[in-house]
XYZ file of N, CA and C in Angstrom:
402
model
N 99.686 109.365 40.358
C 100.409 109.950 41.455
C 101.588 109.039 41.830
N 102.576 109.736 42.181
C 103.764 108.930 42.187
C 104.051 108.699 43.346
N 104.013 107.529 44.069
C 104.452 106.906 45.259
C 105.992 107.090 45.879
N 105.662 108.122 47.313
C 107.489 108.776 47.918
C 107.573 107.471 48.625
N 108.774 107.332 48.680
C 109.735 106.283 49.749
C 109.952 107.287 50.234
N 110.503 106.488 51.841
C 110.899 107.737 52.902
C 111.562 106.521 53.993
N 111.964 107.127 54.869
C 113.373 106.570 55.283
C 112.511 104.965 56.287
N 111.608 104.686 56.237
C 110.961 103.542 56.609
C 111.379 102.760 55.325
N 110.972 103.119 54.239
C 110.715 102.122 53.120
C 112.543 101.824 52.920
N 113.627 102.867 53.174
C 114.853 102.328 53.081
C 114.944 101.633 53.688
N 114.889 101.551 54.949
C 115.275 100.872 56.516
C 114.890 99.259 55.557
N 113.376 99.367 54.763
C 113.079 97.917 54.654
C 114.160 97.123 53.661
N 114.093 97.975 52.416
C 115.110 97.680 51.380
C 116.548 97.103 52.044
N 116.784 97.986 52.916
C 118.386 97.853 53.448
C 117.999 96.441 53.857
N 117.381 96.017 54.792
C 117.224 94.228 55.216
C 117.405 93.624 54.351
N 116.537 93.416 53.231
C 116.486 92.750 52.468
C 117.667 92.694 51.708
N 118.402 93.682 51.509
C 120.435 93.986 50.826
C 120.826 93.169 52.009
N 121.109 93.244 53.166
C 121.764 92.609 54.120
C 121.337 91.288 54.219
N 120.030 90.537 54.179
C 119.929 89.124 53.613
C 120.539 88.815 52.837
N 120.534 89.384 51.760
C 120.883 88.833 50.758
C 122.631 88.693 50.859
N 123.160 89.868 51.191
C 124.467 89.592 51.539
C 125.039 88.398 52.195
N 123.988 87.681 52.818
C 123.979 86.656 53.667
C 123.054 85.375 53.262
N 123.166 85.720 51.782
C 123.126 83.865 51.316
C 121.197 83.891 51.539
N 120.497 85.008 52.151
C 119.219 84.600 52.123
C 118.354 85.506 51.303
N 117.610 85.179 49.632
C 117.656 85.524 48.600
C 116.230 86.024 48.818
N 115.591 85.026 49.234
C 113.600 85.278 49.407
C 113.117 84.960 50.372
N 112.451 85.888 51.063
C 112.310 86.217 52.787
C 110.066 86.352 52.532
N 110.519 84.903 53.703
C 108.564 85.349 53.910
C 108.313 86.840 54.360
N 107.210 87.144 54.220
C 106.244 88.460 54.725
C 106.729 88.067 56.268
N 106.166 87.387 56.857
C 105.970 86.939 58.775
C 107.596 87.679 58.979
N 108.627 87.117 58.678
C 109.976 87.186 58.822
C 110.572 88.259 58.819
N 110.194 89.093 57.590
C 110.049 90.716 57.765
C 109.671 91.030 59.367
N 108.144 91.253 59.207
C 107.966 91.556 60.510
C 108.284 91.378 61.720
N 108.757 90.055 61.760
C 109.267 89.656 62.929
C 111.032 90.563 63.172
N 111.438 90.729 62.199
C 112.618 91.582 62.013
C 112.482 93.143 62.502
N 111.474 93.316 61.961
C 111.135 94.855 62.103
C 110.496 95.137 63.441
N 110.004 93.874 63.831
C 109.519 94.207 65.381
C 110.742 94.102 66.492
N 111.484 92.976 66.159
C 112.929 93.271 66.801
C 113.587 94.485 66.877
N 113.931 94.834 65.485
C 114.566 96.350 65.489
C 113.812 97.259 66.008
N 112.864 97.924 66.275
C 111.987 98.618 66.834
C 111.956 98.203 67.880
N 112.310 97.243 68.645
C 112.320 97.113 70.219
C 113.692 97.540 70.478
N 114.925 97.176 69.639
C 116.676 97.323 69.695
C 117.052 98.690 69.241
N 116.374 99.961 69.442
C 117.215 100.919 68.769
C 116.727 101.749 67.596
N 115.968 100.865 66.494
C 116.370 101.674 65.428
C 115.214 102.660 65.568
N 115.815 103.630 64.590
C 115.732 104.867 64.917
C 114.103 105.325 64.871
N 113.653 104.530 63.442
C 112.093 104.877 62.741
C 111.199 103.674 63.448
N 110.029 103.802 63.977
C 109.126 102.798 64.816
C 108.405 102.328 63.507
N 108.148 101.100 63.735
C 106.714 100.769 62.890
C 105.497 100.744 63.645
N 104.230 100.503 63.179
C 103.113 100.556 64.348
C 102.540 98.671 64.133
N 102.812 98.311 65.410
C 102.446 96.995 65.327
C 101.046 96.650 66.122
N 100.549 95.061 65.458
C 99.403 95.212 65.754
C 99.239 94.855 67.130
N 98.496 95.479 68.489
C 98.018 94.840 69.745
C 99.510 93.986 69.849
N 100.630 94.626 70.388
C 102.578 93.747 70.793
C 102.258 92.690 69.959
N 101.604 92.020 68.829
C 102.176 91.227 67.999
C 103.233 91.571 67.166
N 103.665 90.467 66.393
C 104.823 90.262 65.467
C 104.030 90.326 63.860
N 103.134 91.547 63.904
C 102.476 91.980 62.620
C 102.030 93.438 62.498
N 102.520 93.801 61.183
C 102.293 95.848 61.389
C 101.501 95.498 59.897
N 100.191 96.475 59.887
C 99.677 96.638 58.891
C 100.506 97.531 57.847
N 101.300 98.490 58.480
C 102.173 99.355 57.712
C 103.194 98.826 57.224
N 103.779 97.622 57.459
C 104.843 97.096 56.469
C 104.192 96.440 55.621
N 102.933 95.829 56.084
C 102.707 95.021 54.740
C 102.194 96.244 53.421
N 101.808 97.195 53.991
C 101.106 98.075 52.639
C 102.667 98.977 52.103
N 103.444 99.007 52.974
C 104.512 99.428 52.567
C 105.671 98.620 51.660
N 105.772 97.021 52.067
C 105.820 95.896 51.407
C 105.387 95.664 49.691
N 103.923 96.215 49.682
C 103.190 96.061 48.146
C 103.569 97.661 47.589
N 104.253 98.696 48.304
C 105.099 100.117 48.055
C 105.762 99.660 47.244
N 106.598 99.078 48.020
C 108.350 98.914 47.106
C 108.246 97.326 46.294
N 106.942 97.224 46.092
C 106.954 95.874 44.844
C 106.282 96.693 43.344
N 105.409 97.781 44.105
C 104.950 98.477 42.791
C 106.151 99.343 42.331
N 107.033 99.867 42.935
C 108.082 100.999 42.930
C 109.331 100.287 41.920
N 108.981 98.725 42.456
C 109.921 97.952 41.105
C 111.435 97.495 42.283
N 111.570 97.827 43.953
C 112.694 98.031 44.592
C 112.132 96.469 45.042
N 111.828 96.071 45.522
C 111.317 94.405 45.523
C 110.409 93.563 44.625
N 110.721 92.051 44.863
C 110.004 91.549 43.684
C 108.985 90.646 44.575
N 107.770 90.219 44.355
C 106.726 89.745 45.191
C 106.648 87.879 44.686
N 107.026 87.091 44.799
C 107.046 85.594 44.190
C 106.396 84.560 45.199
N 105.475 83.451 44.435
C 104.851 83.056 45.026
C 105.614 81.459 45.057
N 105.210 80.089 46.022
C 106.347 79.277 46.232
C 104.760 78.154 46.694
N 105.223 77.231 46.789
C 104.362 76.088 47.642
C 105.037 75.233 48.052
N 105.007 74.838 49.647
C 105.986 74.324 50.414
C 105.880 72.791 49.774
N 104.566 72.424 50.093
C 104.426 70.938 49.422
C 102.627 70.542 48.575
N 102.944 69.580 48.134
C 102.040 69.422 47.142
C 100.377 69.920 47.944
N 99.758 70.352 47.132
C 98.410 70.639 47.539
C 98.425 71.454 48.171
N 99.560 72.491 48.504
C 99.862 72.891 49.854
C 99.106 74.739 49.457
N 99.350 75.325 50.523
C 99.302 76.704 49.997
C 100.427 77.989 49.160
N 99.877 78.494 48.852
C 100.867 79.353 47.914
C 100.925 80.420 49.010
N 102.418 80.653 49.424
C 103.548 81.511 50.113
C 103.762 82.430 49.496
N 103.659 83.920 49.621
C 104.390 84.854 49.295
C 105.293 85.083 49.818
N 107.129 85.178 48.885
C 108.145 85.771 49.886
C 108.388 86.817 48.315
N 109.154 87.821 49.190
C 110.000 88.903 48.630
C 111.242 88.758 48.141
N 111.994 89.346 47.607
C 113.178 89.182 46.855
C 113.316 91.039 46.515
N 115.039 91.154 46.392
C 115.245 92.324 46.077
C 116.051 92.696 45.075
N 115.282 93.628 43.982
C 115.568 93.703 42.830
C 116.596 95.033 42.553
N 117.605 94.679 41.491
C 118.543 95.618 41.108
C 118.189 96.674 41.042
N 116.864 97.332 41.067
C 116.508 98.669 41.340
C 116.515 99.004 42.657
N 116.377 97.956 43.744
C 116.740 98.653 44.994
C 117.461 98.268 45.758
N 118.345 97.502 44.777
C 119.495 97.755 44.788
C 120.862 99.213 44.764
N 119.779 99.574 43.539
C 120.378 101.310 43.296
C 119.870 102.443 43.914
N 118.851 101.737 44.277
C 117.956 103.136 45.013
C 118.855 103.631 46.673
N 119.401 102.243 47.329
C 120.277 102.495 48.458
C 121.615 102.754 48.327
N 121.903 102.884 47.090
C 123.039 103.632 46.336
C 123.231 105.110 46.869
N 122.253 105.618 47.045
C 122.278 107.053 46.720
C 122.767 107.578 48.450
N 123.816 108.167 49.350
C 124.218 108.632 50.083
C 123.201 109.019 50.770
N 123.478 108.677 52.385
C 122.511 109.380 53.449
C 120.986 108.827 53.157
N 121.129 107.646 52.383
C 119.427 107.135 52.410
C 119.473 106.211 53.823
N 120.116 105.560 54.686
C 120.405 104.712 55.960
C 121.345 105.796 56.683
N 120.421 106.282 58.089
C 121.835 106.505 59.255
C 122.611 105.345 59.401
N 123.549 105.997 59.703
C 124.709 104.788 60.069
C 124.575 104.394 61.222
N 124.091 104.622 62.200
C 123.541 103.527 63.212
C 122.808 103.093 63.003
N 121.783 103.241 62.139
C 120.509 102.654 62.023
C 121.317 101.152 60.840
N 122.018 101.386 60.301
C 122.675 100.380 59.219
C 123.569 99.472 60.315
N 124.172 100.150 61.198
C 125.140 99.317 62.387
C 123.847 98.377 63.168
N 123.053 98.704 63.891
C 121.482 98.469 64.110
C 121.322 96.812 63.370
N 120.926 97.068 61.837
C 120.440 96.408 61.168
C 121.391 95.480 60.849
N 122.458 95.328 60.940
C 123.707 94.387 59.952
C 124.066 93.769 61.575
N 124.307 94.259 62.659
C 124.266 93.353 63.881
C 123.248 92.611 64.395
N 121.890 93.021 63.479
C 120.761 91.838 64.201
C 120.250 90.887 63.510
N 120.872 91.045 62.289
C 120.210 90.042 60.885
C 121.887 89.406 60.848
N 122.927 89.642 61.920
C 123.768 88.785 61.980
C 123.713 87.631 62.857
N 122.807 88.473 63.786
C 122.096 86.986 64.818
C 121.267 86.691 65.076
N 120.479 86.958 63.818
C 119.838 86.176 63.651
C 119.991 84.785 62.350
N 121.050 85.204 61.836
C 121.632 84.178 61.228
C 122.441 82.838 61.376
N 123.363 83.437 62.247
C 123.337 82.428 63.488
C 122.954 81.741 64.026
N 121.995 82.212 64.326
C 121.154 81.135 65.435
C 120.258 80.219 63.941
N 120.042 80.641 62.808
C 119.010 80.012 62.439
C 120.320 78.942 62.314
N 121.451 79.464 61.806
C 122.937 78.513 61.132
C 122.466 77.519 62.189
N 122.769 77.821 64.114
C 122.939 76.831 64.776
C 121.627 75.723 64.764
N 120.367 76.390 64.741
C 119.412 75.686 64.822
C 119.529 74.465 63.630
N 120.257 74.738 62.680
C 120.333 73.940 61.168
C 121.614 72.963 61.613
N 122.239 73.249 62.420
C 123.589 72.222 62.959
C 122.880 71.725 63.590
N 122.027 71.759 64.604
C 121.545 70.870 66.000
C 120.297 69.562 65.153
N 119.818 69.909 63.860
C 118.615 69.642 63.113
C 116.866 69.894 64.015
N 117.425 71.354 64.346
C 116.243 71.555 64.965
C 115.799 72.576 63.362
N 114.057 72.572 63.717
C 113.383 73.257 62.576
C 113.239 74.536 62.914
């Protein structure tokens, strides 16, 4: 059975294009969410369901392992330091890349939405990285 994307699973893809536009290549799981819980408080259009007002939705993460089987993200594992634990972050692959190719897959507010809040949140991480705060 063939797994539909639907305008949630764009909304996610599109972040991950707009990171990347912005120099940030492989994005933890937490970071997602914490993104998606922002936007869902700011506007955008599609809600996610989060857990008890935390900064965690069971539906992105199963939607997350969606668009890694679908081939539109890539799933890579990392270890911060020795002995340490193995990190999953995401990365977004030239297939969904093309898949947000296709016209009318992002409202355009919902894309205005998304490209003004992953702009400041870039920012601030920029300033936090000038001040040498972590």
């Amino acid at each position: 059975m063939a797994l539909k994307t639907d305008a949630k699973d764009a909304r996610i893809v599109y972040v991950f294009k707009i990171l990347k536009k912005h120099g940030i290549r492989a994005v933890r799981e937490s970071a997602i969410h914490k993104i998606f819980y922002y936007l869902s408080k700011n506007g955008l259009s599609v809600k996610f369901d989060f857990w008890k007002d935390r900064k965690f939705s069971y539906e992105i993460r199963e939607r997350l392992e969606k668009l890694v089987e679908k081939g539109y993200l890539k799933r890579i594992y990392f270890i911060e330091h020795l002995g340490g634990v193995y990190t999953p972050v995401y990365l977004i692959t030239d297939k969904g890349l093309k898949f947000l190719e296709k016209k009318g897959r992002i409202a355009k507010k919902d894309a205005k939405i998304i490209e003004k809040m992953i702009g400041e949140i870039i920012k601030k991480i920029k300033s936090k990285k000038e001040k040498g705060v972590r």
